[in-house]
Tab-separated table of C-alpha atoms in Angstrom:
chain	number	residue	atom	x	y	z
C	1	MET	CA	-6.153	10.435	-35.199
C	2	ALA	CA	-2.483	11.413	-35.386
C	3	LEU	CA	-0.497	10.013	-32.469
C	4	PRO	CA	3.027	10.653	-31.223
C	5	GLU	CA	5.526	7.833	-31.518
C	6	PRO	CA	5.024	4.887	-29.100
C	7	LYS	CA	8.087	5.809	-27.013
C	8	TYR	CA	6.571	9.197	-26.173
C	9	LEU	CA	3.252	7.635	-25.207
C	10	ALA	CA	5.053	5.025	-23.085
C	11	ARG	CA	6.766	7.777	-21.096
C	12	ILE	CA	3.428	9.404	-20.379
C	13	GLY	CA	2.183	6.046	-19.110
C	14	GLU	CA	5.326	5.637	-17.011
C	15	ILE	CA	4.615	8.919	-15.236
C	16	ALA	CA	1.018	7.946	-14.493
C	17	TYR	CA	2.025	4.490	-13.257
C	18	THR	CA	4.882	5.758	-11.068
C	19	VAL	CA	2.595	8.236	-9.314
C	20	SER	CA	-0.004	5.514	-8.707
C	21	SER	CA	2.729	3.266	-7.320
C	22	MET	CA	3.819	6.025	-4.949
C	23	GLU	CA	0.222	6.429	-3.779
C	24	TRP	CA	-0.115	2.737	-3.017
C	25	THR	CA	3.200	2.649	-1.164
C	26	LEU	CA	1.413	4.737	1.453
C	27	LEU	CA	-2.136	3.412	1.159
C	28	GLY	CA	-1.095	-0.226	1.146
C	29	ASP	CA	0.614	0.117	4.540
C	30	LEU	CA	-2.160	1.944	6.385
C	31	HIS	CA	-3.784	-1.225	7.714
C	32	ARG	CA	-0.639	-2.491	9.441
C	33	LEU	CA	0.223	0.930	10.863
C	34	ALA	CA	-3.313	1.653	12.086
C	35	ALA	CA	-2.401	1.538	15.791
C	36	ASP	CA	-0.029	4.498	15.323
C	37	LEU	CA	-2.143	6.585	12.932
C	38	PRO	CA	-4.794	9.261	13.551
C	39	ALA	CA	-8.361	8.573	12.462
C	40	PRO	CA	-8.262	10.294	9.025
C	41	LEU	CA	-5.429	8.054	7.823
C	42	THR	CA	-7.411	5.009	6.765
C	43	LEU	CA	-7.760	3.320	3.407
C	44	LYS	CA	-11.503	3.964	3.422
C	45	GLU	CA	-10.947	7.703	3.849
C	46	LEU	CA	-7.961	8.190	1.550
C	47	GLU	CA	-8.464	5.826	-1.383
C	48	PRO	CA	-11.265	7.936	-2.950
C	49	GLN	CA	-9.121	11.100	-2.738
C	50	THR	CA	-6.878	12.641	-5.378
C	51	THR	CA	-3.121	12.236	-5.156
C	52	GLY	CA	-2.692	15.810	-3.967
C	53	ALA	CA	-5.376	15.405	-1.306
C	54	ILE	CA	-3.737	12.208	-0.024
C	55	GLY	CA	-0.401	14.009	0.237
C	56	ALA	CA	-1.969	16.980	2.031
C	57	CYS	CA	-3.736	14.701	4.519
C	58	ALA	CA	-0.485	12.854	5.241
C	59	SER	CA	1.386	16.120	5.805
C	60	ARG	CA	-1.298	17.450	8.155
C	61	ALA	CA	-1.402	14.219	10.145
C	62	ALA	CA	2.383	14.174	10.577
C	63	ALA	CA	2.380	17.790	11.753
C	64	MET	CA	-0.475	17.444	14.245
C	65	GLY	CA	0.072	15.160	17.170
C	66	MET	CA	1.630	11.970	15.796
C	67	ALA	CA	4.229	10.470	18.108
C	68	LEU	CA	7.834	10.814	17.002
C	69	GLY	CA	9.231	7.701	15.393
C	70	PRO	CA	9.594	5.865	12.089
C	71	VAL	CA	5.833	5.764	11.440
C	72	ARG	CA	5.491	9.533	11.723
C	73	GLU	CA	8.616	9.974	9.599
C	74	PHE	CA	7.175	7.706	6.907
C	75	ILE	CA	3.871	9.609	6.835
C	76	ALA	CA	5.680	12.961	6.724
C	77	VAL	CA	7.992	11.830	3.931
C	78	CYS	CA	5.017	10.621	1.877
C	79	GLY	CA	3.176	13.937	2.086
C	80	THR	CA	5.469	16.258	0.119
C	81	PRO	CA	6.446	13.751	-2.619
C	82	LEU	CA	2.790	12.934	-3.282
C	83	ALA	CA	1.953	16.622	-3.657
C	84	GLU	CA	4.857	17.148	-6.068
C	85	ALA	CA	4.077	13.953	-7.968
C	86	ALA	CA	0.463	15.047	-8.374
C	87	LYS	CA	1.569	18.299	-10.011
C	88	ILE	CA	3.880	16.486	-12.431
C	89	ARG	CA	1.182	14.038	-13.449
C	90	ASN	CA	-1.467	16.751	-13.759
C	91	ASP	CA	0.822	18.837	-15.963
C	92	VAL	CA	0.827	15.903	-18.384
C	93	LEU	CA	-2.778	14.773	-18.125
C	94	HIS	CA	-4.172	18.315	-18.380
C	95	ALA	CA	-2.104	19.178	-21.453
C	96	ARG	CA	-3.506	19.262	-24.994
C	97	PRO	CA	-2.196	17.802	-28.276
C	98	ALA	CA	-0.377	20.182	-30.598
C	99	THR	CA	2.250	20.109	-33.335
C	100	HIS	CA	5.693	20.897	-31.960
C	101	PRO	CA	8.013	22.770	-34.338
C	102	GLU	CA	10.765	20.159	-33.847
C	103	GLN	CA	9.195	17.040	-32.292
C	104	ASP	CA	5.997	16.519	-34.301
C	105	GLN	CA	2.924	15.680	-32.181
C	106	ARG	CA	3.436	16.639	-28.549
C	107	LEU	CA	1.380	17.842	-25.603
C	108	SER	CA	1.189	21.527	-24.733
C	109	HIS	CA	0.279	22.640	-21.227
C	110	ALA	CA	-1.467	25.929	-20.459
C	111	GLY	CA	-0.590	27.356	-17.062
C	112	THR	CA	-3.400	28.162	-14.642
C	113	ARG	CA	-3.962	29.873	-11.333
C	114	ARG	CA	-6.805	29.732	-8.854
C	115	GLU	CA	-9.138	32.693	-8.543
C	116	ALA	CA	-11.786	32.402	-5.860
C	117	ARG	CA	-13.250	28.940	-6.432
C	118	LYS	CA	-12.122	28.286	-9.997
C	119	PHE	CA	-8.991	28.025	-12.133
C	120	VAL	CA	-8.177	30.580	-14.832
C	121	LEU	CA	-5.390	30.797	-17.417
C	122	ASP	CA	-2.302	32.615	-16.204
C	123	GLY	CA	-0.866	33.310	-19.669
C	124	THR	CA	1.985	30.776	-19.558
C	125	ARG	CA	2.455	27.682	-21.724
C	126	PHE	CA	5.078	24.979	-22.027
C	127	TRP	CA	5.648	21.897	-24.138
C	128	ILE	CA	5.689	18.360	-22.776
C	129	THR	CA	8.817	17.510	-24.737
C	130	ASP	CA	11.001	14.409	-24.631
C	131	GLU	CA	13.487	16.276	-22.458
C	132	TRP	CA	10.752	17.458	-20.075
C	133	LEU	CA	9.499	13.893	-19.675
C	134	ASP	CA	13.039	12.659	-18.988
C	135	ASP	CA	13.492	15.263	-16.255
C	136	GLN	CA	10.140	14.535	-14.613
C	137	ILE	CA	10.592	10.756	-14.689
C	138	ARG	CA	13.996	11.209	-13.073
C	139	ARG	CA	12.449	13.423	-10.402
C	140	LEU	CA	9.603	10.974	-9.744
C	141	ASN	CA	12.095	8.164	-9.252
C	142	GLU	CA	13.979	10.309	-6.728
C	143	LEU	CA	10.751	10.984	-4.828
C	144	LEU	CA	9.813	7.307	-4.874
C	145	ASP	CA	13.271	6.384	-3.579
C	146	ASN	CA	12.780	8.788	-0.655
C	147	VAL	CA	9.427	7.216	0.188
C	148	ASN	CA	10.813	3.683	-0.022
C	149	HIS	CA	13.796	4.648	2.149
C	150	ALA	CA	11.445	5.904	4.882
C	151	ARG	CA	9.297	2.803	4.503
C	152	ALA	CA	12.317	0.546	5.027
C	153	ALA	CA	12.727	2.013	8.537
C	154	LEU	CA	9.223	0.974	9.622
C	155	PRO	CA	8.952	-1.735	12.297
C	156	PRO	CA	8.447	-5.252	10.902
C	157	GLN	CA	4.874	-6.257	10.263
C	158	ARG	CA	3.215	-8.045	13.153
C	159	SER	CA	0.781	-10.780	12.329
C	160	SER	CA	-2.823	-9.788	12.930
C	161	ARG	CA	-4.149	-13.293	12.440
C	162	LEU	CA	-5.098	-13.939	16.051
C	163	SER	CA	-7.146	-10.747	16.237
C	164	THR	CA	-8.680	-11.545	12.864
C	165	TYR	CA	-9.616	-15.130	13.620
C	166	GLY	CA	-10.256	-14.852	17.352
C	167	THR	CA	-8.601	-16.504	20.317
C	168	CYS	CA	-8.295	-20.233	20.751
C	169	ALA	CA	-10.982	-20.188	23.439
C	170	ASP	CA	-13.367	-18.485	21.014
C	171	LEU	CA	-12.667	-21.085	18.363
C	172	ALA	CA	-13.005	-24.174	20.564
C	173	PRO	CA	-16.794	-24.618	20.196
C	174	VAL	CA	-16.590	-24.281	16.425
C	175	THR	CA	-13.630	-26.608	16.142
C	176	SER	CA	-15.175	-29.322	18.291
C	177	ARG	CA	-18.177	-29.445	15.986
C	178	GLN	CA	-16.207	-29.128	12.758
C	179	PRO	CA	-12.797	-30.690	13.385
C	180	HIS	CA	-11.847	-30.469	9.737
C	181	GLY	CA	-13.699	-27.255	8.822
C	182	LYS	CA	-13.274	-23.519	9.205
C	183	GLY	CA	-12.781	-23.654	12.961
C	184	LEU	CA	-9.716	-25.855	12.688
C	185	ARG	CA	-8.210	-23.732	9.939
C	186	LYS	CA	-8.662	-20.613	12.073
C	187	CYS	CA	-6.966	-22.279	15.016
C	188	LEU	CA	-4.055	-23.420	12.867
C	189	ARG	CA	-3.534	-19.869	11.635
C	190	ALA	CA	-3.480	-18.614	15.214
C	191	ARG	CA	-1.108	-21.444	16.210
C	192	TYR	CA	1.423	-20.559	13.549
C	193	ALA	CA	1.106	-16.805	14.125
C	194	TYR	CA	1.679	-17.181	17.877
C	195	PRO	CA	3.563	-20.482	18.445
C	196	GLU	CA	4.499	-19.493	22.003
C	197	ARG	CA	0.868	-19.707	23.187
C	198	ASP	CA	-1.020	-22.798	24.263
C	199	HIS	CA	-3.447	-23.718	21.499
C	200	THR	CA	-4.377	-27.180	22.759
C	201	SER	CA	-7.776	-26.052	24.030
C	202	CYS	CA	-9.057	-25.229	20.579
C	203	LEU	CA	-8.022	-28.494	18.941
C	204	PRO	CA	-10.468	-31.382	18.663
C	205	VAL	CA	-9.642	-34.427	20.758
C	206	SER	CA	-8.676	-36.365	17.646
C	207	MET	CA	-5.841	-33.904	16.994
C	208	THR	CA	-4.319	-33.933	20.511
C	209	SER	CA	-2.220	-36.443	22.391
C	210	LYS	CA	-5.423	-38.290	23.351
C	211	GLY	CA	-5.967	-39.302	19.752
C	212	ARG	CA	-3.797	-38.883	16.705
C	213	PRO	CA	-0.398	-37.186	16.941
C	214	PRO	CA	-0.672	-33.450	17.628
C	215	ILE	CA	-0.085	-30.873	14.937
C	216	PRO	CA	3.667	-30.293	14.655
C	217	ALA	CA	4.945	-26.997	16.065
C	218	PRO	CA	6.318	-24.449	13.600
C	219	GLY	CA	9.819	-25.319	12.443
C	220	THR	CA	9.521	-29.041	13.181
C	221	THR	CA	9.045	-31.953	10.826
C	222	PRO	CA	6.037	-34.244	11.241
C	223	SER	CA	6.647	-37.912	11.834
C	224	ALA	CA	7.174	-39.937	8.675
C	225	ARG	CA	4.483	-42.366	9.859
C	226	GLN	CA	1.915	-39.600	10.269
C	227	PRO	CA	-0.747	-39.613	7.514
C	228	LEU	CA	-0.294	-36.782	5.014
C	229	ALA	CA	-3.824	-35.470	5.604
C	230	GLN	CA	-2.918	-34.599	9.210
C	231	CYS	CA	0.037	-32.422	8.125
C	232	ARG	CA	-1.949	-30.021	5.974
């Protein structure tokens, strides 16, 4: 099979990868923004969708009832770029190989329009040339910059470890039975996520002041005489 030169193929791959990266910039943050998002904006709902459908869902959500603020702005900014990025990528992936009069093997895209419930040819065609790819890659990078700029304004991520692993009171029975097992590890995660809270109740007696030295608070250095195993 006759192939275009590797540089041309690499640009096609760059377009596909950039669009996927833009998708995940939104999808990857949904879990930490869940408290401020409407029900349809979840990874479970959006990950199976096409790029265009994800963008449309984001635009609808931002326009219908989300509270003003950086989260809504981020969702709104993601919507339009994803829709435009989907069109750029689809123009490439739905094109067909042909012999260009000046650039050897290139893709040729046939324009379409929707009629009722199907697409039909609209009589237009254009080449996916080197120059076209340069322009679209430049545009995709602009769109991705806009998305990343809106993302930078989001509030810092709050740790969800305590809600994930339970409260110290919930962990106490497990920890007392398994002082060096899963219960202790869960409590340590909660302790370091929320150092201002009292976590003594979930530690086994051997790890409190009644036994061995307590676990050092975040930002402190354990005693040099403390066994290494107790500092893990």
